[in-house]
Every structure is written in structure tokens, then in C-alpha cells.
Amino acid sequence: MKVEFLDLGRQTTALRPELNLAVHRVLAAGRFVGGDEVDAFEQEFAAFCGAGFAVGVNSGTDALELALRGLGVGVGDEVVTAANTCVPTVAAIVAAGATPVLVDPDPETMTLDPDRLEEALGQRTRAIVPVHLYGRCADMETIMRIAREHGVLVVEDVAQAHGAERSGRRAGTFGDAAAFSFYPTKNLGALGDAGAVVTNSRAVAERVRRLHAYGDAGDGAVERGRNSRLDPLQAAVLRAKLPYLDSWNERRRELAERYDAELSGLPLTLPRPSENGEHARHLYVVRSQQRELFRDQLARRGVGTLVHYERPIHHHPAYRSLARPGALDTSERLCAEVVSLPLYPELRDDELAWVVDAVHASLAHPRVASAPLRKSVGARGSGQP
Ligand SMILES: *Cc1c(COP(=O)(O)O)cnc(C)c1O
């Protein structure tokens, strides 16, 4: 058997009738920028999050940049974020005109470590961008308390955690604003690029709305804005998919729980159980001391894996200047150990069983150059360490 890391085609195929309807509706309406589809999606998505307002934009990266700018963060300001995030988080901070300051995550949750946060806050800190990495909500109670004590704003990066919860609240409703991505592989994915800023503040929503349309809300360009709109076509597609998001996340959790149960006791660090709320399980990320060998062994058994992410931000050529010697060791270590196993709502039970088998076999015979594939997927249980 071959288990791809992700097969997006399955969702598109399953939803084909609804997606066709959505696209036809937009073609029939003949409105290709703004309009009812976008307004309706913004309202439906804000309601899904339990937030007051959503503004559709062109991508998650733009959502972060515009959320920061909408809060007045810009040139001369420092914005603290996690060093183990992906590049767009930091690219957006830079695009807003601000200077990123990197902080290590908690190695257990892999989200921003509140203990490290305080050390990174200084005179110029204007905002914190916690990233709900892999679908786990960061420790928002503590982060918000620290932010309020220091008079600092918070923009959540929720690109990987649509529908995640903590203490009964959904990710994206803790901070002053939040940024979502609907990149096709996210928990809610468009058929192309799309994103949204979510906030409870009418003033912030209005400013983001102005900034995403050249800075002009009808009375001239009162500030220097961008063009970053959510297309009605993507809005219609997202509206077709949104009603499934909770059940997709539920299926992700079910698969993740099976991995948790069936991979325990192996020389792998499994994701820590999420306390205090629902994990959106965007990615199932384990840690291995011998990651490359492990990935290679899994590949030989037909299992696709990816690494999120190969390097911490400060090891990318464009961001070397953000290095903080000695302060980002955890990120560096995590980037060398993390590996993501296949996990998406359409992954079948027999495929998960195959992956579980392959993981056991890979760790039992790590040095066999070309291990034979196991014949029966269901018959795991022999010869495990
Ligand atoms: C995907 C992602 C982004 C960027 O979203 P785009 O829509 O690709 O611009 C930002 N932050 C995180 C954590 C992401 O996973």
C-alpha cells in the first residue's frame, strides 16, 4: 500500500456537487469582487469562531500583516513571535513594517513559551503573535495576562487551528485580532489563496477593511493601503466547505487519538495530550532522534511524511539577523526532530493502520536497508519493541 502524506483530491471529489453549485452561483451572479458571497462568508466565519467580525483577505500572510496594521503596529515596533513557526508569520510582521523578535516554544506543546516571552518584551514591543502551531491553541490565558500587564497587543496566528478550543473559547477570539489562512491544505481550505482577519473590535475590523482596499473606504485614501481581497469564487467555495469543518476536525481528532494509542511506548515523542480544550489536529507531529533515518524507513514502506519545519526562522538566509545566540536552542532542536505523519479527514482507517504498522516496523528494524513490506495491514502486534 502507499499512503500519501495528503491527498486533497478526495475532499474535492466528495464535495464536487456542492463546489459546482457554489461556482455556478458566482458565475450566474456575475460579481467577481466583493458582494454577497464575500459578505455572507465573513458573517458565517465570524459566527463559527464566536467572534464579532471577519474580513476576508487574499491570504493568511496578508491577514497577519493587515491585522497588525489594523491595530496600528508598524515601523519602529517590535513584534514577538515563536522561532519554530513557518516563514509567513515573520514575513507578515516585516511586511507590516515592524521588527520580529523570536522566542523559543515550550518543547512539550511546541507553542510560544510564556516563560520565555517576558524576557523578550522590551521598550519597543508593540505586539505578540502566538502561533497555534499544528492545531494546538497556545497558552492564551497566560499570554494574554502577560500582554495586558505590559500593555502589548496580541494577534493570533490561527492559520493551522480553525475550530481549536481552549477553555471553551475558539482560537482567534483571545487576542485583539486573529489571522486565518485558507490555503488549500489548511483545516478549511479554498481552491487557491484566501485568508481572513477575525476580531471582536468594530474599529479594528473597519480599519482592516479600509487597508485591504487601498486605504480608501469611500472617502478618499485616508491611509496607505493594499489590495488584498477575498474573491467571491473562493468565498463561495469556503461557504460550501464551512458546514463540514467541525466534523472534519472531529475526524482529525479520532485519527490522532488512534495514533496516540497505537504509537505509545515507542522511541518517539508523541504530541502531548491537549489539556484544557480541543486540538484542531492540523498536523500529527512526532519527534524522532533519528528523523532522517525514520523518514527514509517510512518512505520505503510507502508512507509519505513531511517536516514542519526543517529550520527555525533564524536559519533562513533572509532572517539570519533575527538569531539570538543561546536563546533559541529549543527551536533548533525541535526543527531537527519533528516529523509529520499523514493525518487528514479523508485518511481511511486501513491507511492509518498501515502507517502504524510502518512506524512500528521502521523502529524495530531501523537499519535494514530495504525492509520487506508487511503483507497484512490488520495484523499488527508481533515483534514490536
Ligand atoms: C499557512 C500559514 C500561514 C500563511 O498562510 P498563507 O495563506 O499561505 O499566506 C501563516 N502562518 C502559519 C502558521 C501557517 O501555517
mmCIF file of N, CA and C in Angstrom, residues 271-344:
data_model
loop_
_atom_site.group_PDB
_atom_site.id
_atom_site.type_symbol
_atom_site.label_atom_id
_atom_site.label_comp_id
_atom_site.label_asym_id
_atom_site.label_seq_id
_atom_site.Cartn_x
_atom_site.Cartn_y
_atom_site.Cartn_z
ATOM 1 N N PRO A 271 2.796 13.753 20.378
ATOM 2 C CA PRO A 271 2.264 15.054 20.811
ATOM 3 C C PRO A 271 1.693 14.941 22.219
ATOM 4 N N ARG A 272 1.929 15.942 23.026
ATOM 5 C CA ARG A 272 1.378 15.913 24.376
ATOM 6 C C ARG A 272 -0.139 16.029 24.298
ATOM 7 N N PRO A 273 -0.862 15.239 25.124
ATOM 8 C CA PRO A 273 -2.330 15.366 25.095
ATOM 9 C C PRO A 273 -2.717 16.814 25.352
ATOM 10 N N SER A 274 -3.777 17.279 24.687
ATOM 11 C CA SER A 274 -4.119 18.684 24.882
ATOM 12 C C SER A 274 -5.010 18.807 26.102
ATOM 13 N N GLU A 275 -4.558 19.600 27.034
ATOM 14 C CA GLU A 275 -5.334 19.840 28.244
ATOM 15 C C GLU A 275 -6.191 21.070 27.965
ATOM 16 N N ASN A 276 -7.308 21.147 28.591
ATOM 17 C CA ASN A 276 -7.985 22.435 28.587
ATOM 18 C C ASN A 276 -8.671 22.797 27.276
ATOM 19 N N GLY A 277 -8.898 21.821 26.384
ATOM 20 C CA GLY A 277 -9.616 22.184 25.166
ATOM 21 C C GLY A 277 -9.366 21.256 24.004
ATOM 22 N N GLU A 278 -9.969 21.602 22.884
ATOM 23 C CA GLU A 278 -9.921 20.760 21.699
ATOM 24 C C GLU A 278 -8.816 21.206 20.750
ATOM 25 N N HIS A 279 -7.987 20.290 20.401
ATOM 26 C CA HIS A 279 -6.893 20.482 19.463
ATOM 27 C C HIS A 279 -7.484 20.346 18.057
ATOM 28 N N ALA A 280 -7.107 21.222 17.140
ATOM 29 C CA ALA A 280 -7.676 21.114 15.783
ATOM 30 C C ALA A 280 -6.914 20.111 14.918
ATOM 31 N N ARG A 281 -5.802 19.564 15.451
ATOM 32 C CA ARG A 281 -5.087 18.474 14.784
ATOM 33 C C ARG A 281 -4.794 18.746 13.320
ATOM 34 N N HIS A 282 -4.282 19.927 13.072
ATOM 35 C CA HIS A 282 -3.895 20.237 11.693
ATOM 36 C C HIS A 282 -2.816 19.259 11.222
ATOM 37 N N LEU A 283 -1.852 19.002 12.090
ATOM 38 C CA LEU A 283 -0.772 18.078 11.752
ATOM 39 C C LEU A 283 -0.519 17.153 12.939
ATOM 40 N N TYR A 284 -0.141 15.906 12.642
ATOM 41 C CA TYR A 284 0.262 14.986 13.716
ATOM 42 C C TYR A 284 1.788 14.921 13.685
ATOM 43 N N VAL A 285 2.390 15.620 14.630
ATOM 44 C CA VAL A 285 3.836 15.803 14.622
ATOM 45 C C VAL A 285 4.477 15.017 15.757
ATOM 46 N N VAL A 286 5.329 14.056 15.399
ATOM 47 C CA VAL A 286 6.078 13.311 16.400
ATOM 48 C C VAL A 286 7.532 13.762 16.335
ATOM 49 N N ARG A 287 8.306 13.386 17.335
ATOM 50 C CA ARG A 287 9.723 13.749 17.325
ATOM 51 C C ARG A 287 10.569 12.485 17.372
ATOM 52 N N SER A 288 11.589 12.468 16.542
ATOM 53 C CA SER A 288 12.497 11.329 16.485
ATOM 54 C C SER A 288 13.932 11.828 16.546
ATOM 55 N N GLN A 289 14.747 11.130 17.339
ATOM 56 C CA GLN A 289 16.169 11.497 17.432
ATOM 57 C C GLN A 289 16.889 11.170 16.137
ATOM 58 N N GLN A 290 16.306 10.256 15.367
ATOM 59 C CA GLN A 290 16.949 9.871 14.098
ATOM 60 C C GLN A 290 15.966 10.123 12.968
ATOM 61 N N ARG A 291 15.581 11.353 12.838
ATOM 62 C CA ARG A 291 14.489 11.664 11.947
ATOM 63 C C ARG A 291 14.724 11.235 10.505
ATOM 64 N N GLU A 292 15.876 11.521 9.965
ATOM 65 C CA GLU A 292 16.068 11.246 8.532
ATOM 66 C C GLU A 292 15.989 9.757 8.254
ATOM 67 N N LEU A 293 16.588 8.978 9.151
ATOM 68 C CA LEU A 293 16.532 7.524 9.015
ATOM 69 C C LEU A 293 15.087 7.035 9.125
ATOM 70 N N PHE A 294 14.381 7.574 10.093
ATOM 71 C CA PHE A 294 12.978 7.204 10.325
ATOM 72 C C PHE A 294 12.126 7.532 9.102
ATOM 73 N N ARG A 295 12.297 8.709 8.571
ATOM 74 C CA ARG A 295 11.512 9.110 7.384
ATOM 75 C C ARG A 295 11.834 8.215 6.198
ATOM 76 N N ASP A 296 13.106 7.897 6.089
ATOM 77 C CA ASP A 296 13.542 7.049 4.989
ATOM 78 C C ASP A 296 12.912 5.662 5.112
ATOM 79 N N GLN A 297 12.905 5.139 6.324
ATOM 80 C CA GLN A 297 12.305 3.819 6.564
ATOM 81 C C GLN A 297 10.811 3.846 6.271
ATOM 82 N N LEU A 298 10.153 4.917 6.640
ATOM 83 C CA LEU A 298 8.716 5.031 6.355
ATOM 84 C C LEU A 298 8.480 5.138 4.854
ATOM 85 N N ALA A 299 9.330 5.881 4.176
ATOM 86 C CA ALA A 299 9.176 6.042 2.725
ATOM 87 C C ALA A 299 9.315 4.692 2.029
ATOM 88 N N ARG A 300 10.244 3.871 2.516
ATOM 89 C CA ARG A 300 10.415 2.536 1.922
ATOM 90 C C ARG A 300 9.168 1.687 2.097
ATOM 91 N N ARG A 301 8.387 2.005 3.111
ATOM 92 C CA ARG A 301 7.144 1.260 3.356
ATOM 93 C C ARG A 301 5.930 1.991 2.776
ATOM 94 N N GLY A 302 6.202 2.962 1.938
ATOM 95 C CA GLY A 302 5.123 3.618 1.202
ATOM 96 C C GLY A 302 4.421 4.729 1.958
ATOM 97 N N VAL A 303 5.013 5.177 3.044
ATOM 98 C CA VAL A 303 4.337 6.197 3.862
ATOM 99 C C VAL A 303 4.982 7.572 3.639
ATOM 100 N N GLY A 304 4.186 8.510 3.206
ATOM 101 C CA GLY A 304 4.679 9.871 2.983
ATOM 102 C C GLY A 304 4.702 10.666 4.276
ATOM 103 N N THR A 305 5.785 11.369 4.506
ATOM 104 C CA THR A 305 5.869 12.248 5.687
ATOM 105 C C THR A 305 6.377 13.615 5.215
ATOM 106 N N LEU A 306 6.196 14.621 6.037
ATOM 107 C CA LEU A 306 6.773 15.938 5.772
ATOM 108 C C LEU A 306 7.369 16.469 7.075
ATOM 109 N N VAL A 307 8.140 17.528 6.950
ATOM 110 C CA VAL A 307 8.738 18.144 8.140
ATOM 111 C C VAL A 307 8.240 19.581 8.259
ATOM 112 N N HIS A 308 7.625 19.886 9.380
ATOM 113 C CA HIS A 308 7.128 21.247 9.633
ATOM 114 C C HIS A 308 7.796 21.778 10.900
ATOM 115 N N TYR A 309 8.953 22.381 10.806
ATOM 116 C CA TYR A 309 9.621 22.876 9.634
ATOM 117 C C TYR A 309 11.075 22.489 9.713
ATOM 118 N N GLU A 310 11.736 22.452 8.578
ATOM 119 C CA GLU A 310 13.135 22.000 8.518
ATOM 120 C C GLU A 310 14.074 22.905 9.314
ATOM 121 N N ARG A 311 13.774 24.198 9.325
ATOM 122 C CA ARG A 311 14.668 25.113 10.050
ATOM 123 C C ARG A 311 13.861 26.154 10.831
ATOM 124 N N PRO A 312 14.438 26.569 11.944
ATOM 125 C CA PRO A 312 13.816 27.694 12.647
ATOM 126 C C PRO A 312 13.992 28.955 11.794
ATOM 127 N N ILE A 313 13.190 29.949 12.066
ATOM 128 C CA ILE A 313 13.188 31.163 11.244
ATOM 129 C C ILE A 313 14.593 31.747 11.063
ATOM 130 N N HIS A 314 15.350 31.808 12.159
ATOM 131 C CA HIS A 314 16.649 32.491 12.074
ATOM 132 C C HIS A 314 17.699 31.692 11.312
ATOM 133 N N HIS A 315 17.368 30.498 10.834
ATOM 134 C CA HIS A 315 18.305 29.752 9.986
ATOM 135 C C HIS A 315 17.978 29.905 8.496
ATOM 136 N N HIS A 316 16.959 30.700 8.181
ATOM 137 C CA HIS A 316 16.698 31.042 6.782
ATOM 138 C C HIS A 316 17.590 32.222 6.416
ATOM 139 N N PRO A 317 18.177 32.173 5.211
ATOM 140 C CA PRO A 317 19.104 33.256 4.837
ATOM 141 C C PRO A 317 18.529 34.667 5.038
ATOM 142 N N ALA A 318 17.257 34.846 4.735
ATOM 143 C CA ALA A 318 16.692 36.202 4.821
ATOM 144 C C ALA A 318 16.503 36.677 6.264
ATOM 145 N N TYR A 319 16.559 35.744 7.206
ATOM 146 C CA TYR A 319 16.230 36.114 8.594
ATOM 147 C C TYR A 319 17.350 35.811 9.591
ATOM 148 N N ARG A 320 18.571 35.672 9.054
ATOM 149 C CA ARG A 320 19.700 35.350 9.958
ATOM 150 C C ARG A 320 19.888 36.409 11.025
ATOM 151 N N SER A 321 19.538 37.651 10.678
ATOM 152 C CA SER A 321 19.760 38.737 11.635
ATOM 153 C C SER A 321 18.853 38.610 12.864
ATOM 154 N N LEU A 322 17.865 37.716 12.806
ATOM 155 C CA LEU A 322 16.962 37.555 13.951
ATOM 156 C C LEU A 322 17.479 36.540 14.973
ATOM 157 N N ALA A 323 18.643 35.953 14.698
ATOM 158 C CA ALA A 323 19.210 34.968 15.623
ATOM 159 C C ALA A 323 19.445 35.611 16.990
ATOM 160 N N ARG A 324 19.216 34.830 18.050
ATOM 161 C CA ARG A 324 19.520 35.294 19.407
ATOM 162 C C ARG A 324 20.332 34.184 20.051
ATOM 163 N N PRO A 325 21.644 34.247 19.886
ATOM 164 C CA PRO A 325 22.504 33.120 20.304
ATOM 165 C C PRO A 325 22.196 32.644 21.720
ATOM 166 N N GLY A 326 21.961 31.333 21.839
ATOM 167 C CA GLY A 326 21.696 30.741 23.144
ATOM 168 C C GLY A 326 20.238 30.793 23.558
ATOM 169 N N ALA A 327 19.441 31.647 22.910
ATOM 170 C CA ALA A 327 18.052 31.813 23.358
ATOM 171 C C ALA A 327 17.056 31.003 22.539
ATOM 172 N N LEU A 328 17.532 30.397 21.445
ATOM 173 C CA LEU A 328 16.590 29.715 20.557
ATOM 174 C C LEU A 328 16.954 28.235 20.366
ATOM 175 N N ASP A 329 17.584 27.669 21.383
ATOM 176 C CA ASP A 329 18.045 26.275 21.296
ATOM 177 C C ASP A 329 16.894 25.293 21.127
ATOM 178 N N THR A 330 15.781 25.554 21.806
ATOM 179 C CA THR A 330 14.658 24.617 21.730
ATOM 180 C C THR A 330 14.129 24.545 20.299
ATOM 181 N N SER A 331 13.994 25.692 19.649
ATOM 182 C CA SER A 331 13.528 25.703 18.256
ATOM 183 C C SER A 331 14.478 24.919 17.370
ATOM 184 N N GLU A 332 15.761 25.134 17.582
ATOM 185 C CA GLU A 332 16.761 24.455 16.752
ATOM 186 C C GLU A 332 16.657 22.944 16.938
ATOM 187 N N ARG A 333 16.501 22.529 18.188
ATOM 188 C CA ARG A 333 16.396 21.090 18.462
ATOM 189 C C ARG A 333 15.110 20.527 17.863
ATOM 190 N N LEU A 334 13.993 21.223 18.065
ATOM 191 C CA LEU A 334 12.713 20.723 17.531
ATOM 192 C C LEU A 334 12.768 20.593 16.014
ATOM 193 N N CYS A 335 13.361 21.583 15.365
ATOM 194 C CA CYS A 335 13.405 21.531 13.896
ATOM 195 C C CYS A 335 14.205 20.328 13.404
ATOM 196 N N ALA A 336 15.126 19.850 14.215
ATOM 197 C CA ALA A 336 15.915 18.681 13.815
ATOM 198 C C ALA A 336 15.177 17.370 14.091
ATOM 199 N N GLU A 337 14.130 17.416 14.891
ATOM 200 C CA GLU A 337 13.475 16.165 15.335
ATOM 201 C C GLU A 337 12.055 15.968 14.823
ATOM 202 N N VAL A 338 11.359 17.032 14.474
ATOM 203 C CA VAL A 338 9.935 16.886 14.160
ATOM 204 C C VAL A 338 9.696 16.197 12.816
ATOM 205 N N VAL A 339 8.653 15.393 12.787
ATOM 206 C CA VAL A 339 8.213 14.772 11.534
ATOM 207 C C VAL A 339 6.694 14.593 11.606
ATOM 208 N N SER A 340 6.039 14.948 10.508
ATOM 209 C CA SER A 340 4.575 14.906 10.472
ATOM 210 C C SER A 340 4.118 13.644 9.753
ATOM 211 N N LEU A 341 3.229 12.893 10.409
ATOM 212 C CA LEU A 341 2.657 11.683 9.812
ATOM 213 C C LEU A 341 1.365 12.045 9.078
ATOM 214 N N PRO A 342 0.935 11.197 8.149
ATOM 215 C CA PRO A 342 -0.300 11.517 7.407
ATOM 216 C C PRO A 342 -1.493 11.656 8.356
ATOM 217 N N LEU A 343 -2.215 12.736 8.240
ATOM 218 C CA LEU A 343 -3.432 12.925 9.020
ATOM 219 C C LEU A 343 -4.296 13.980 8.346
ATOM 220 N N TYR A 344 -5.396 13.546 7.805
ATOM 221 C CA TYR A 344 -6.373 14.472 7.211
ATOM 222 C C TYR A 344 -7.707 13.749 7.222
#
